[in-house]
mmCIF file of C-alpha atoms in Angstrom:
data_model
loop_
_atom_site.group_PDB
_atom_site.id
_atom_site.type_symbol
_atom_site.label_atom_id
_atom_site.label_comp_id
_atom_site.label_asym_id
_atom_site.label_seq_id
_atom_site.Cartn_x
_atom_site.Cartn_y
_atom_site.Cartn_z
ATOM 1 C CA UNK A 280 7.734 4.095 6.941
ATOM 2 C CA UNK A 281 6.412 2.416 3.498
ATOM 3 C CA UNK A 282 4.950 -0.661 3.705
ATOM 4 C CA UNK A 283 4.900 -3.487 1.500
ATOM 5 C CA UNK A 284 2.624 -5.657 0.035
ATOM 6 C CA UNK A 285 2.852 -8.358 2.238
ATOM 7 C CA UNK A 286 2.770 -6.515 5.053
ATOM 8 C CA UNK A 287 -0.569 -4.683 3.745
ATOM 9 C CA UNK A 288 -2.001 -7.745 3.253
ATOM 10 C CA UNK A 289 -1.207 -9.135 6.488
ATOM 11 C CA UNK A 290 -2.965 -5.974 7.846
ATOM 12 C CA UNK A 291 -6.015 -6.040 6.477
ATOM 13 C CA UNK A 292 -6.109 -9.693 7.299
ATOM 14 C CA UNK A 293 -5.826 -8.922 10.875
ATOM 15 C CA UNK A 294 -8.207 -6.206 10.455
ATOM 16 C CA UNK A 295 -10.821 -9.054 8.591
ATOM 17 C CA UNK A 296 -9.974 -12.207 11.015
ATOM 18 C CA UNK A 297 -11.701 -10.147 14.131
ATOM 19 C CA UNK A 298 -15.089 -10.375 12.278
ATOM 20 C CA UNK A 299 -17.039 -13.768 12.339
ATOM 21 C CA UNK A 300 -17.923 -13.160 8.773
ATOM 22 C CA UNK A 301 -14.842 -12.823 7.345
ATOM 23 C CA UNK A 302 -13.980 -11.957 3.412
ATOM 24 C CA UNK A 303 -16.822 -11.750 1.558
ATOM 25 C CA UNK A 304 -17.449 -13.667 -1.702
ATOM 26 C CA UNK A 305 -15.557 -13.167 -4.503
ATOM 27 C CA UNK A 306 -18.644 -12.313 -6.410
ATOM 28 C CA UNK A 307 -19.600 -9.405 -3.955
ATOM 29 C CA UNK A 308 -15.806 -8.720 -3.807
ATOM 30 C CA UNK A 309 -15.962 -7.941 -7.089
ATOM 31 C CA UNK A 310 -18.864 -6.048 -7.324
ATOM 32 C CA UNK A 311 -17.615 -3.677 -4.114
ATOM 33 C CA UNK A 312 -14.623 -3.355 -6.379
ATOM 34 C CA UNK A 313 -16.675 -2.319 -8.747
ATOM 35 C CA UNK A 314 -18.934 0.102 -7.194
ATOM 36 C CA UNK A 315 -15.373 1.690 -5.839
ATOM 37 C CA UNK A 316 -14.032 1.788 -9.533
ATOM 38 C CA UNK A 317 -16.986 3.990 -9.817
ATOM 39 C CA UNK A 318 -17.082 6.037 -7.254
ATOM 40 C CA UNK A 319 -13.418 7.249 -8.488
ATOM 41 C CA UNK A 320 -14.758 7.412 -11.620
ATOM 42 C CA UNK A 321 -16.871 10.222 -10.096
ATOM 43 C CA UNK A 322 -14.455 11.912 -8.066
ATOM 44 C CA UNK A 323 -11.873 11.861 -11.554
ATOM 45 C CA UNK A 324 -15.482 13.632 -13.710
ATOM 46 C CA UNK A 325 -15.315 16.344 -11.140
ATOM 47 C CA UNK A 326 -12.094 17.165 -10.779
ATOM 48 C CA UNK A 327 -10.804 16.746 -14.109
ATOM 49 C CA UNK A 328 -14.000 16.518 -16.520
ATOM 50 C CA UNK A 329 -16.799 18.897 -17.138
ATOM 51 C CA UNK A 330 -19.077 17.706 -14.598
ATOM 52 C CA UNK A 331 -19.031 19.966 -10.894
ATOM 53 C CA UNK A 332 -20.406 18.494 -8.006
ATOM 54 C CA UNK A 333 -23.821 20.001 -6.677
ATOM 55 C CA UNK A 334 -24.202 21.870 -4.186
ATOM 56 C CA UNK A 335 -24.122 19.818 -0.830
ATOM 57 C CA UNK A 336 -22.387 17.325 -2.124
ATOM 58 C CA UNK A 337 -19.414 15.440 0.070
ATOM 59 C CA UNK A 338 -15.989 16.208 -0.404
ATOM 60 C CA UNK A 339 -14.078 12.865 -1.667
ATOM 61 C CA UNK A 340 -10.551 12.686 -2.682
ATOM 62 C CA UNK A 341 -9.509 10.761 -5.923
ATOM 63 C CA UNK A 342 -6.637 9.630 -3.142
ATOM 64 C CA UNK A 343 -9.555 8.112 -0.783
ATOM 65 C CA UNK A 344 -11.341 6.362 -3.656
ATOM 66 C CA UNK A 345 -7.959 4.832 -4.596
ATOM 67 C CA UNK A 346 -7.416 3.955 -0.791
ATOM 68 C CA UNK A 347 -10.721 2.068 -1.270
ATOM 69 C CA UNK A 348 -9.571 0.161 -4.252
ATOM 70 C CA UNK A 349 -5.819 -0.958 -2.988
ATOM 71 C CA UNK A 350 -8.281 -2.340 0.352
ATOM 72 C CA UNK A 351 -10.918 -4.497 -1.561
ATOM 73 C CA UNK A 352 -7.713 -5.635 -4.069
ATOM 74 C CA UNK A 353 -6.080 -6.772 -0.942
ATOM 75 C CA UNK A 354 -9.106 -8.203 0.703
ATOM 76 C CA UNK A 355 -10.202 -10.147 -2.267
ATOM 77 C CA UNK A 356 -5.955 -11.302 -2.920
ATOM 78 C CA UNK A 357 -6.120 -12.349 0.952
ATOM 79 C CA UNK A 358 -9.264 -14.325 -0.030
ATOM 80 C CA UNK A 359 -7.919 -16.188 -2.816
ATOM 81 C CA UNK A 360 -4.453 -16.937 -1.262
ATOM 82 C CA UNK A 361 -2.964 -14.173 -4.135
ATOM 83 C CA UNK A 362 0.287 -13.044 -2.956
ATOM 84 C CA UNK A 363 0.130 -9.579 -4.683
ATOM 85 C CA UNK A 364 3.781 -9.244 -4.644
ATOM 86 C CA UNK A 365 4.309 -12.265 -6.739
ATOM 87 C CA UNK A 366 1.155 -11.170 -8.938
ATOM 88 C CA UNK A 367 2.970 -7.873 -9.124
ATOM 89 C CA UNK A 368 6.050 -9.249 -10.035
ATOM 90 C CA UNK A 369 4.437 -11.737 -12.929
ATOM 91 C CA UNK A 370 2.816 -8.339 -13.870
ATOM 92 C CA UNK A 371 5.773 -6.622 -14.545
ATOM 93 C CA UNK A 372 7.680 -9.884 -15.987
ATOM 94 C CA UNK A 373 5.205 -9.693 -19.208
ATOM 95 C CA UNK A 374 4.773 -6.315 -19.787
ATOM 96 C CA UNK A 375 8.938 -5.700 -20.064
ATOM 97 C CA UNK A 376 8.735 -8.461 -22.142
ATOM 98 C CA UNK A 377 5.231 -7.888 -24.161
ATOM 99 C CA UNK A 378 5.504 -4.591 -24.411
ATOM 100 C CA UNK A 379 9.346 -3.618 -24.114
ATOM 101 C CA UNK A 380 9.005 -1.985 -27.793
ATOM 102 C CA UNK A 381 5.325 -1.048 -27.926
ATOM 103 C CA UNK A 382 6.129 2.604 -26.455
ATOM 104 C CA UNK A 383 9.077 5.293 -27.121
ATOM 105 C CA UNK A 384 11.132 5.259 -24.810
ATOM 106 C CA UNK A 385 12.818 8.655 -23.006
ATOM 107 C CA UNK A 386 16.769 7.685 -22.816
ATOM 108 C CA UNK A 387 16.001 6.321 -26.393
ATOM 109 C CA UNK A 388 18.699 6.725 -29.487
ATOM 110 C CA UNK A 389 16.979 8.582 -31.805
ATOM 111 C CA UNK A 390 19.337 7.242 -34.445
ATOM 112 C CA UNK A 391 18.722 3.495 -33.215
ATOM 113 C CA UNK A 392 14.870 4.183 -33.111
ATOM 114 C CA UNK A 393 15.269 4.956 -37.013
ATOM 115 C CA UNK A 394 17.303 1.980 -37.565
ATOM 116 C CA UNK A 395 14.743 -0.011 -36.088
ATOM 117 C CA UNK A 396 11.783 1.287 -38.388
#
């Protein structure tokens, strides 16, 4: 079953509302987002750049390191009252209208392409 926003963040704020301390800061939340952002960073250098992992070294998954992300994103939305979907949604509102030329698209007429150059 897929879950969706809302009900992710409703999760993890069950998971967070059992500890006295609650959601961090949004300063450390952004620095734990941070150190996650780098820590796939990593994992993305050894699987895809020219940078192997020693020998020893734990076995991450880019998947994992994303799975960390999506949880401190909806941690520190859940702190801020964000509802993500309507972030999402705002998101996607300005880049089909920003951006709804900036890139060629696939079921594009090639002919109407030209006639718009």
């Amino acid at each position: 079953m897929e879950k969706s926003l809302a009900e992710m963040q409703r999760e993890v704020d069950r998971y967070i509302s059992q500890f006295k301390e609650g959601y961090f800061s949004p300063l450390s939340m952004l620095a734990r987002m941070t150190e996650e952002v780098g820590e796939l960073a990593r994992e993305v250098n050894h699987s895809f750049g020219e940078k192997p992992k020693k020998s020893g070294e734990e076995d991450n998954s880019i998947e994992l390191e994303l799975g960390d992300i999506l949880f401190i994103t909806l941690c520190f939305a859940n702190s801020l009252n964000i509802d993500l979907t309507e972030a999402h949604d705002k998101v996607m509102h300005k880049f089909n209208t920003r951006d709804k030329d900036r890139w060629t698209r696939i079921d594009a007429d090639p002919q109407q392409e030209e006639e718009q150059q």
